mmCIF file of N, CA, C and O in Angstrom:
data_model
loop_
_atom_site.group_PDB
_atom_site.id
_atom_site.type_symbol
_atom_site.label_atom_id
_atom_site.label_comp_id
_atom_site.label_asym_id
_atom_site.label_seq_id
_atom_site.Cartn_x
_atom_site.Cartn_y
_atom_site.Cartn_z
ATOM 1 N N UNK Y 12 -22.282 7.587 -23.887
ATOM 2 C CA UNK Y 12 -21.474 7.767 -22.701
ATOM 3 C C UNK Y 12 -20.118 7.101 -22.904
ATOM 4 O O UNK Y 12 -20.029 5.967 -23.340
ATOM 5 N N UNK Y 13 -19.056 7.779 -22.577
ATOM 6 C CA UNK Y 13 -17.710 7.249 -22.726
ATOM 7 C C UNK Y 13 -17.415 6.285 -21.581
ATOM 8 O O UNK Y 13 -17.468 6.658 -20.432
ATOM 9 N N UNK Y 14 -17.071 5.022 -21.886
ATOM 10 C CA UNK Y 14 -16.859 3.988 -20.863
ATOM 11 C C UNK Y 14 -15.378 3.712 -20.622
ATOM 12 O O UNK Y 14 -15.005 2.611 -20.254
ATOM 13 N N UNK Y 15 -14.510 4.681 -20.846
ATOM 14 C CA UNK Y 15 -13.088 4.470 -20.605
ATOM 15 C C UNK Y 15 -12.818 4.249 -19.117
ATOM 16 O O UNK Y 15 -13.577 4.690 -18.273
ATOM 17 N N UNK Y 16 -11.695 3.635 -18.829
ATOM 18 C CA UNK Y 16 -11.299 3.391 -17.446
ATOM 19 C C UNK Y 16 -11.020 4.705 -16.734
ATOM 20 O O UNK Y 16 -10.408 5.619 -17.277
ATOM 21 N N UNK Y 17 -11.482 4.801 -15.520
ATOM 22 C CA UNK Y 17 -11.103 5.908 -14.644
ATOM 23 C C UNK Y 17 -11.005 5.350 -13.237
ATOM 24 O O UNK Y 17 -11.601 4.321 -12.928
ATOM 25 N N UNK Y 18 -10.241 5.992 -12.356
ATOM 26 C CA UNK Y 18 -10.082 5.469 -10.995
ATOM 27 C C UNK Y 18 -11.403 5.310 -10.254
ATOM 28 O O UNK Y 18 -11.488 4.565 -9.296
ATOM 29 N N UNK Y 19 -12.427 5.997 -10.696
ATOM 30 C CA UNK Y 19 -13.715 5.904 -10.006
ATOM 31 C C UNK Y 19 -14.687 4.965 -10.701
ATOM 32 O O UNK Y 19 -15.824 4.853 -10.292
ATOM 33 N N UNK Y 20 -14.247 4.276 -11.763
ATOM 34 C CA UNK Y 20 -15.137 3.360 -12.474
ATOM 35 C C UNK Y 20 -15.393 2.122 -11.617
ATOM 36 O O UNK Y 20 -14.720 1.864 -10.633
ATOM 37 N N UNK Y 21 -16.373 1.335 -12.001
ATOM 38 C CA UNK Y 21 -16.724 0.148 -11.227
ATOM 39 C C UNK Y 21 -15.599 -0.883 -11.272
ATOM 40 O O UNK Y 21 -14.761 -0.878 -12.170
ATOM 41 N N UNK Y 22 -15.599 -1.781 -10.315
ATOM 42 C CA UNK Y 22 -14.558 -2.813 -10.180
ATOM 43 C C UNK Y 22 -14.428 -3.653 -11.445
ATOM 44 O O UNK Y 22 -13.343 -4.007 -11.849
ATOM 45 N N UNK Y 23 -15.520 -3.965 -12.109
ATOM 46 C CA UNK Y 23 -15.427 -4.838 -13.285
ATOM 47 C C UNK Y 23 -14.741 -4.162 -14.463
ATOM 48 O O UNK Y 23 -14.291 -4.832 -15.380
ATOM 49 N N UNK Y 24 -14.621 -2.857 -14.456
ATOM 50 C CA UNK Y 24 -13.948 -2.149 -15.546
ATOM 51 C C UNK Y 24 -12.468 -1.911 -15.269
ATOM 52 O O UNK Y 24 -11.752 -1.449 -16.144
ATOM 53 N N UNK Y 25 -12.019 -2.198 -14.078
ATOM 54 C CA UNK Y 25 -10.614 -1.956 -13.722
ATOM 55 C C UNK Y 25 -9.754 -3.149 -14.106
ATOM 56 O O UNK Y 25 -10.200 -4.290 -14.039
ATOM 57 N N UNK Y 26 -8.507 -2.886 -14.473
ATOM 58 C CA UNK Y 26 -7.616 -4.011 -14.747
ATOM 59 C C UNK Y 26 -7.370 -4.808 -13.463
ATOM 60 O O UNK Y 26 -7.374 -4.250 -12.370
ATOM 61 N N UNK Y 27 -7.174 -6.103 -13.606
ATOM 62 C CA UNK Y 27 -6.919 -6.957 -12.447
ATOM 63 C C UNK Y 27 -5.589 -6.578 -11.811
ATOM 64 O O UNK Y 27 -4.624 -6.274 -12.515
ATOM 65 N N UNK Y 28 -5.495 -6.597 -10.483
ATOM 66 C CA UNK Y 28 -4.207 -6.354 -9.837
ATOM 67 C C UNK Y 28 -3.229 -7.461 -10.216
ATOM 68 O O UNK Y 28 -3.637 -8.604 -10.449
ATOM 69 N N UNK Y 29 -1.970 -7.132 -10.296
ATOM 70 C CA UNK Y 29 -0.965 -8.102 -10.719
ATOM 71 C C UNK Y 29 0.220 -8.085 -9.759
ATOM 72 O O UNK Y 29 0.992 -7.132 -9.744
ATOM 73 N N UNK Y 30 0.388 -9.139 -8.953
ATOM 74 C CA UNK Y 30 1.563 -9.198 -8.078
ATOM 75 C C UNK Y 30 2.820 -9.448 -8.910
ATOM 76 O O UNK Y 30 2.770 -10.050 -9.976
ATOM 77 N N UNK Y 31 3.940 -8.980 -8.399
ATOM 78 C CA UNK Y 31 5.205 -9.103 -9.108
ATOM 79 C C UNK Y 31 6.205 -9.891 -8.263
ATOM 80 O O UNK Y 31 6.392 -9.605 -7.088
ATOM 81 N N UNK Y 32 6.828 -10.884 -8.870
ATOM 82 C CA UNK Y 32 7.839 -11.707 -8.196
ATOM 83 C C UNK Y 32 9.210 -11.102 -8.467
ATOM 84 O O UNK Y 32 9.999 -11.636 -9.233
ATOM 85 N N UNK Y 33 9.467 -9.962 -7.845
ATOM 86 C CA UNK Y 33 10.736 -9.263 -8.070
ATOM 87 C C UNK Y 33 11.741 -9.548 -6.957
ATOM 88 O O UNK Y 33 11.373 -9.867 -5.838
ATOM 89 N N UNK Y 34 12.982 -9.422 -7.307
ATOM 90 C CA UNK Y 34 14.089 -9.514 -6.362
ATOM 91 C C UNK Y 34 14.239 -10.904 -5.741
ATOM 92 O O UNK Y 34 14.657 -11.030 -4.598
ATOM 93 N N UNK Y 35 13.887 -11.944 -6.480
ATOM 94 C CA UNK Y 35 14.173 -13.296 -6.012
ATOM 95 C C UNK Y 35 15.632 -13.573 -6.348
ATOM 96 O O UNK Y 35 16.042 -13.496 -7.500
ATOM 97 N N UNK Y 36 16.412 -13.844 -5.326
ATOM 98 C CA UNK Y 36 17.840 -14.093 -5.529
ATOM 99 C C UNK Y 36 18.327 -15.083 -4.483
ATOM 100 O O UNK Y 36 17.783 -15.150 -3.386
ATOM 101 N N UNK Y 37 19.327 -15.837 -4.841
ATOM 102 C CA UNK Y 37 19.958 -16.752 -3.895
ATOM 103 C C UNK Y 37 21.461 -16.500 -3.917
ATOM 104 O O UNK Y 37 22.006 -15.963 -4.889
ATOM 105 N N UNK Y 38 22.132 -16.880 -2.857
ATOM 106 C CA UNK Y 38 23.589 -16.757 -2.797
ATOM 107 C C UNK Y 38 24.197 -17.615 -3.905
ATOM 108 O O UNK Y 38 23.658 -18.681 -4.241
ATOM 109 N N UNK Y 39 25.286 -17.154 -4.491
ATOM 110 C CA UNK Y 39 25.890 -17.920 -5.599
ATOM 111 C C UNK Y 39 26.145 -19.384 -5.259
ATOM 112 O O UNK Y 39 25.937 -20.259 -6.099
ATOM 113 N N UNK Y 40 26.547 -19.661 -4.031
ATOM 114 C CA UNK Y 40 26.827 -21.059 -3.669
ATOM 115 C C UNK Y 40 25.553 -21.902 -3.558
ATOM 116 O O UNK Y 40 25.620 -23.128 -3.532
ATOM 117 N N UNK Y 41 24.390 -21.249 -3.509
ATOM 118 C CA UNK Y 41 23.118 -21.983 -3.447
ATOM 119 C C UNK Y 41 22.449 -22.101 -4.811
ATOM 120 O O UNK Y 41 21.384 -22.709 -4.925
ATOM 121 N N UNK Y 42 23.080 -21.535 -5.842
ATOM 122 C CA UNK Y 42 22.496 -21.594 -7.182
ATOM 123 C C UNK Y 42 22.297 -23.035 -7.620
ATOM 124 O O UNK Y 42 23.104 -23.911 -7.319
ATOM 125 N N UNK Y 43 21.196 -23.266 -8.294
ATOM 126 C CA UNK Y 43 20.830 -24.578 -8.846
ATOM 127 C C UNK Y 43 20.652 -25.654 -7.770
ATOM 128 O O UNK Y 43 20.820 -26.840 -8.034
ATOM 129 N N UNK Y 44 20.299 -25.219 -6.559
ATOM 130 C CA UNK Y 44 20.070 -26.179 -5.477
ATOM 131 C C UNK Y 44 18.594 -26.346 -5.146
ATOM 132 O O UNK Y 44 18.240 -27.124 -4.269
ATOM 133 N N UNK Y 45 17.729 -25.585 -5.831
ATOM 134 C CA UNK Y 45 16.301 -25.665 -5.557
ATOM 135 C C UNK Y 45 15.781 -24.543 -4.677
ATOM 136 O O UNK Y 45 14.574 -24.421 -4.472
ATOM 137 N N UNK Y 46 16.680 -23.726 -4.141
ATOM 138 C CA UNK Y 46 16.261 -22.629 -3.261
ATOM 139 C C UNK Y 46 15.420 -21.610 -4.035
ATOM 140 O O UNK Y 46 14.358 -21.179 -3.572
ATOM 141 N N UNK Y 47 15.868 -21.223 -5.213
ATOM 142 C CA UNK Y 47 15.112 -20.264 -6.025
ATOM 143 C C UNK Y 47 13.744 -20.806 -6.402
ATOM 144 O O UNK Y 47 12.743 -20.086 -6.349
ATOM 145 N N UNK Y 48 13.682 -22.075 -6.754
ATOM 146 C CA UNK Y 48 12.397 -22.686 -7.098
ATOM 147 C C UNK Y 48 11.461 -22.699 -5.893
ATOM 148 O O UNK Y 48 10.258 -22.463 -6.030
ATOM 149 N N UNK Y 49 12.010 -22.932 -4.697
ATOM 150 C CA UNK Y 49 11.190 -22.919 -3.489
ATOM 151 C C UNK Y 49 10.668 -21.510 -3.208
ATOM 152 O O UNK Y 49 9.505 -21.342 -2.826
ATOM 153 N N UNK Y 50 11.510 -20.499 -3.399
ATOM 154 C CA UNK Y 50 11.065 -19.114 -3.210
ATOM 155 C C UNK Y 50 9.957 -18.764 -4.200
ATOM 156 O O UNK Y 50 8.940 -18.168 -3.838
ATOM 157 N N UNK Y 51 10.162 -19.139 -5.448
ATOM 158 C CA UNK Y 51 9.159 -18.850 -6.466
ATOM 159 C C UNK Y 51 7.852 -19.587 -6.165
ATOM 160 O O UNK Y 51 6.763 -19.027 -6.323
ATOM 161 N N UNK Y 52 7.932 -20.804 -5.700
ATOM 162 C CA UNK Y 52 6.719 -21.554 -5.361
ATOM 163 C C UNK Y 52 5.979 -20.884 -4.197
ATOM 164 O O UNK Y 52 4.751 -20.878 -4.173
ATOM 165 N N UNK Y 53 6.703 -20.297 -3.261
ATOM 166 C CA UNK Y 53 6.052 -19.571 -2.158
ATOM 167 C C UNK Y 53 5.276 -18.372 -2.700
ATOM 168 O O UNK Y 53 4.161 -18.089 -2.250
ATOM 169 N N UNK Y 54 5.846 -17.675 -3.686
ATOM 170 C CA UNK Y 54 5.143 -16.554 -4.315
ATOM 171 C C UNK Y 54 3.899 -17.057 -5.040
ATOM 172 O O UNK Y 54 2.817 -16.475 -4.938
ATOM 173 N N UNK Y 55 4.028 -18.152 -5.753
ATOM 174 C CA UNK Y 55 2.875 -18.719 -6.465
ATOM 175 C C UNK Y 55 1.773 -19.147 -5.499
ATOM 176 O O UNK Y 55 0.594 -18.938 -5.751
ATOM 177 N N UNK Y 56 2.157 -19.750 -4.396
ATOM 178 C CA UNK Y 56 1.174 -20.184 -3.399
ATOM 179 C C UNK Y 56 0.419 -18.980 -2.850
ATOM 180 O O UNK Y 56 -0.811 -19.007 -2.740
ATOM 181 N N UNK Y 57 1.141 -17.925 -2.536
ATOM 182 C CA UNK Y 57 0.486 -16.702 -2.059
ATOM 183 C C UNK Y 57 -0.431 -16.144 -3.142
ATOM 184 O O UNK Y 57 -1.533 -15.668 -2.852
ATOM 185 N N UNK Y 58 0.001 -16.216 -4.381
ATOM 186 C CA UNK Y 58 -0.822 -15.733 -5.485
ATOM 187 C C UNK Y 58 -2.096 -16.532 -5.651
ATOM 188 O O UNK Y 58 -3.158 -15.983 -5.914
ATOM 189 N N UNK Y 59 -1.992 -17.836 -5.460
ATOM 190 C CA UNK Y 59 -3.183 -18.685 -5.606
ATOM 191 C C UNK Y 59 -4.169 -18.464 -4.470
ATOM 192 O O UNK Y 59 -5.365 -18.627 -4.653
ATOM 193 N N UNK Y 60 -3.701 -18.111 -3.304
ATOM 194 C CA UNK Y 60 -4.604 -17.933 -2.168
ATOM 195 C C UNK Y 60 -5.039 -16.469 -2.074
ATOM 196 O O UNK Y 60 -6.115 -16.108 -2.548
ATOM 197 N N UNK Y 61 -4.213 -15.635 -1.513
ATOM 198 C CA UNK Y 61 -4.587 -14.227 -1.317
ATOM 199 C C UNK Y 61 -4.760 -13.499 -2.639
ATOM 200 O O UNK Y 61 -5.656 -12.674 -2.792
ATOM 201 N N UNK Y 62 -3.919 -13.795 -3.609
ATOM 202 C CA UNK Y 62 -3.987 -13.100 -4.896
ATOM 203 C C UNK Y 62 -5.295 -13.319 -5.627
ATOM 204 O O UNK Y 62 -5.921 -12.380 -6.107
ATOM 205 N N UNK Y 63 -5.716 -14.547 -5.730
ATOM 206 C CA UNK Y 63 -6.982 -14.820 -6.424
ATOM 207 C C UNK Y 63 -8.162 -14.203 -5.695
ATOM 208 O O UNK Y 63 -9.100 -13.720 -6.320
ATOM 209 N N UNK Y 64 -8.102 -14.209 -4.365
ATOM 210 C CA UNK Y 64 -9.163 -13.567 -3.586
ATOM 211 C C UNK Y 64 -9.239 -12.080 -3.925
ATOM 212 O O UNK Y 64 -10.323 -11.494 -3.977
ATOM 213 N N UNK Y 65 -8.080 -11.464 -4.182
ATOM 214 C CA UNK Y 65 -8.024 -10.037 -4.510
ATOM 215 C C UNK Y 65 -8.302 -9.770 -5.991
ATOM 216 O O UNK Y 65 -8.290 -8.627 -6.426
ATOM 217 N N UNK Y 66 -8.508 -10.821 -6.788
ATOM 218 C CA UNK Y 66 -8.811 -10.642 -8.208
ATOM 219 C C UNK Y 66 -7.618 -10.775 -9.129
ATOM 220 O O UNK Y 66 -7.719 -10.496 -10.320
ATOM 221 N N UNK Y 67 -6.473 -11.200 -8.604
ATOM 222 C CA UNK Y 67 -5.278 -11.371 -9.449
ATOM 223 C C UNK Y 67 -5.445 -12.603 -10.334
ATOM 224 O O UNK Y 67 -5.998 -13.611 -9.917
ATOM 225 N N UNK Y 68 -4.949 -12.490 -11.557
ATOM 226 C CA UNK Y 68 -5.040 -13.620 -12.488
ATOM 227 C C UNK Y 68 -3.683 -14.115 -12.950
ATOM 228 O O UNK Y 68 -3.576 -15.135 -13.600
ATOM 229 N N UNK Y 69 -2.628 -13.376 -12.649
ATOM 230 C CA UNK Y 69 -1.283 -13.768 -13.071
ATOM 231 C C UNK Y 69 -0.264 -13.135 -12.135
ATOM 232 O O UNK Y 69 -0.590 -12.216 -11.399
ATOM 233 N N UNK Y 70 0.931 -13.641 -12.180
ATOM 234 C CA UNK Y 70 2.055 -13.037 -11.474
ATOM 235 C C UNK Y 70 3.108 -12.730 -12.531
ATOM 236 O O UNK Y 70 3.250 -13.468 -13.510
ATOM 237 N N UNK Y 71 3.793 -11.614 -12.389
ATOM 238 C CA UNK Y 71 4.789 -11.206 -13.378
ATOM 239 C C UNK Y 71 6.133 -10.982 -12.697
ATOM 240 O O UNK Y 71 6.230 -10.890 -11.476
ATOM 241 N N UNK Y 72 7.166 -10.902 -13.490
ATOM 242 C CA UNK Y 72 8.489 -10.553 -12.993
ATOM 243 C C UNK Y 72 9.242 -9.824 -14.089
ATOM 244 O O UNK Y 72 8.894 -9.923 -15.270
ATOM 245 N N UNK Y 73 10.247 -9.088 -13.707
ATOM 246 C CA UNK Y 73 11.141 -8.433 -14.662
ATOM 247 C C UNK Y 73 12.496 -9.111 -14.594
ATOM 248 O O UNK Y 73 12.967 -9.462 -13.509
ATOM 249 N N UNK Y 74 13.097 -9.312 -15.739
ATOM 250 C CA UNK Y 74 14.414 -9.942 -15.830
ATOM 251 C C UNK Y 74 15.249 -9.134 -16.817
ATOM 252 O O UNK Y 74 14.772 -8.800 -17.905
ATOM 253 N N UNK Y 75 16.469 -8.827 -16.438
ATOM 254 C CA UNK Y 75 17.361 -8.132 -17.365
ATOM 255 C C UNK Y 75 17.619 -9.027 -18.569
ATOM 256 O O UNK Y 75 17.827 -10.240 -18.429
ATOM 257 N N UNK Y 76 17.606 -8.453 -19.745
ATOM 258 C CA UNK Y 76 17.787 -9.212 -20.976
ATOM 259 C C UNK Y 76 19.111 -9.982 -20.998
ATOM 260 O O UNK Y 76 19.174 -11.100 -21.484
ATOM 261 N N UNK Y 77 20.159 -9.411 -20.421
ATOM 262 C CA UNK Y 77 21.470 -10.065 -20.435
ATOM 263 C C UNK Y 77 21.558 -11.234 -19.449
ATOM 264 O O UNK Y 77 22.475 -12.030 -19.518
ATOM 265 N N UNK Y 78 20.608 -11.348 -18.535
ATOM 266 C CA UNK Y 78 20.660 -12.378 -17.503
ATOM 267 C C UNK Y 78 20.021 -13.678 -18.017
ATOM 268 O O UNK Y 78 18.892 -14.029 -17.674
ATOM 269 N N UNK Y 79 20.772 -14.375 -18.832
ATOM 270 C CA UNK Y 79 20.258 -15.583 -19.471
ATOM 271 C C UNK Y 79 19.878 -16.663 -18.466
ATOM 272 O O UNK Y 79 18.904 -17.385 -18.666
ATOM 273 N N UNK Y 80 20.629 -16.762 -17.364
ATOM 274 C CA UNK Y 80 20.312 -17.758 -16.346
ATOM 275 C C UNK Y 80 18.950 -17.506 -15.714
ATOM 276 O O UNK Y 80 18.149 -18.429 -15.545
ATOM 277 N N UNK Y 81 18.668 -16.255 -15.371
ATOM 278 C CA UNK Y 81 17.371 -15.914 -14.773
ATOM 279 C C UNK Y 81 16.248 -16.108 -15.785
ATOM 280 O O UNK Y 81 15.177 -16.626 -15.442
ATOM 281 N N UNK Y 82 16.492 -15.711 -17.024
ATOM 282 C CA UNK Y 82 15.459 -15.901 -18.054
ATOM 283 C C UNK Y 82 15.135 -17.376 -18.214
ATOM 284 O O UNK Y 82 13.967 -17.771 -18.279
ATOM 285 N N UNK Y 83 16.161 -18.219 -18.261
ATOM 286 C CA UNK Y 83 15.949 -19.663 -18.401
ATOM 287 C C UNK Y 83 15.211 -20.223 -17.176
ATOM 288 O O UNK Y 83 14.331 -21.073 -17.313
ATOM 289 N N UNK Y 84 15.563 -19.747 -15.979
ATOM 290 C CA UNK Y 84 14.911 -20.187 -14.748
ATOM 291 C C UNK Y 84 13.414 -19.907 -14.805
ATOM 292 O O UNK Y 84 12.594 -20.790 -14.552
ATOM 293 N N UNK Y 85 13.049 -18.664 -15.137
ATOM 294 C CA UNK Y 85 11.633 -18.300 -15.169
ATOM 295 C C UNK Y 85 10.886 -18.991 -16.308
ATOM 296 O O UNK Y 85 9.748 -19.422 -16.137
ATOM 297 N N UNK Y 86 11.516 -19.130 -17.453
ATOM 298 C CA UNK Y 86 10.850 -19.805 -18.559
ATOM 299 C C UNK Y 86 10.631 -21.284 -18.228
ATOM 300 O O UNK Y 86 9.580 -21.844 -18.535
ATOM 301 N N UNK Y 87 11.598 -21.915 -17.556
ATOM 302 C CA UNK Y 87 11.423 -23.312 -17.143
ATOM 303 C C UNK Y 87 10.302 -23.446 -16.110
ATOM 304 O O UNK Y 87 9.658 -24.491 -16.024
ATOM 305 N N UNK Y 88 10.060 -22.368 -15.363
ATOM 306 C CA UNK Y 88 8.990 -22.368 -14.354
ATOM 307 C C UNK Y 88 7.633 -22.023 -14.964
ATOM 308 O O UNK Y 88 6.640 -21.946 -14.250
ATOM 309 N N UNK Y 89 7.591 -21.805 -16.274
ATOM 310 C CA UNK Y 89 6.312 -21.552 -16.941
ATOM 311 C C UNK Y 89 6.034 -20.105 -17.289
ATOM 312 O O UNK Y 89 4.989 -19.792 -17.848
ATOM 313 N N UNK Y 90 6.942 -19.200 -16.974
ATOM 314 C CA UNK Y 90 6.765 -17.800 -17.364
ATOM 315 C C UNK Y 90 7.091 -17.661 -18.845
ATOM 316 O O UNK Y 90 7.910 -18.409 -19.387
ATOM 317 N N UNK Y 91 6.444 -16.713 -19.496
ATOM 318 C CA UNK Y 91 6.742 -16.456 -20.901
ATOM 319 C C UNK Y 91 6.871 -14.950 -21.111
ATOM 320 O O UNK Y 91 6.268 -14.163 -20.372
ATOM 321 N N UNK Y 92 7.662 -14.541 -22.103
ATOM 322 C CA UNK Y 92 7.824 -13.108 -22.359
ATOM 323 C C UNK Y 92 6.475 -12.448 -22.634
ATOM 324 O O UNK Y 92 5.625 -13.008 -23.326
ATOM 325 N N UNK Y 93 6.302 -11.260 -22.052
ATOM 326 C CA UNK Y 93 5.038 -10.552 -22.192
ATOM 327 C C UNK Y 93 5.220 -9.238 -22.937
ATOM 328 O O UNK Y 93 4.371 -8.838 -23.703
ATOM 329 N N UNK Y 94 6.311 -8.552 -22.686
ATOM 330 C CA UNK Y 94 6.600 -7.306 -23.396
ATOM 331 C C UNK Y 94 8.111 -7.117 -23.427
ATOM 332 O O UNK Y 94 8.843 -7.813 -22.739
ATOM 333 N N UNK Y 95 8.543 -6.182 -24.186
ATOM 334 C CA UNK Y 95 9.963 -5.900 -24.318
ATOM 335 C C UNK Y 95 10.147 -4.406 -24.060
ATOM 336 O O UNK Y 95 9.528 -3.570 -24.718
ATOM 337 N N UNK Y 96 10.990 -4.077 -23.108
ATOM 338 C CA UNK Y 96 11.269 -2.687 -22.793
ATOM 339 C C UNK Y 96 12.600 -2.320 -23.428
ATOM 340 O O UNK Y 96 13.604 -2.986 -23.200
ATOM 341 N N UNK Y 97 12.603 -1.294 -24.236
ATOM 342 C CA UNK Y 97 13.806 -0.853 -24.927
ATOM 343 C C UNK Y 97 14.395 0.356 -24.200
ATOM 344 O O UNK Y 97 13.665 1.136 -23.598
ATOM 345 N N UNK Y 98 15.693 0.504 -24.291
ATOM 346 C CA UNK Y 98 16.403 1.548 -23.550
ATOM 347 C C UNK Y 98 17.388 2.236 -24.484
ATOM 348 O O UNK Y 98 17.971 1.609 -25.357
ATOM 349 N N UNK Y 99 17.553 3.528 -24.277
ATOM 350 C CA UNK Y 99 18.556 4.280 -25.030
ATOM 351 C C UNK Y 99 19.161 5.315 -24.112
ATOM 352 O O UNK Y 99 18.450 6.146 -23.535
ATOM 353 N N UNK Y 100 20.486 5.286 -23.934
ATOM 354 C CA UNK Y 100 21.134 6.309 -23.100
ATOM 355 C C UNK Y 100 20.929 7.700 -23.706
ATOM 356 O O UNK Y 100 20.867 7.832 -24.932
ATOM 357 N N UNK Y 101 20.832 8.684 -22.869
ATOM 358 C CA UNK Y 101 20.700 10.065 -23.347
ATOM 359 C C UNK Y 101 22.047 10.704 -23.543
ATOM 360 O O UNK Y 101 22.992 10.394 -22.925
#
């Protein structure tokens, strides 16, 4: 019997849901004041409570490669690169 994933397969065969911490931004004058860290901590708190109850095991975010400040912010918060998306104009 083929045990590949399908939408009707049992819960234990499905990938865990993954919340995404997207669109976290602060006004330029609030940069490096702790506001972004507080927003991110609120997402983490929600992930630890409701997320774990729903079966989530991690939280992810997307960051533009050129945005070195955002990359440094997330890496300092414990995020690490997971994949690399490549782009080519048509």
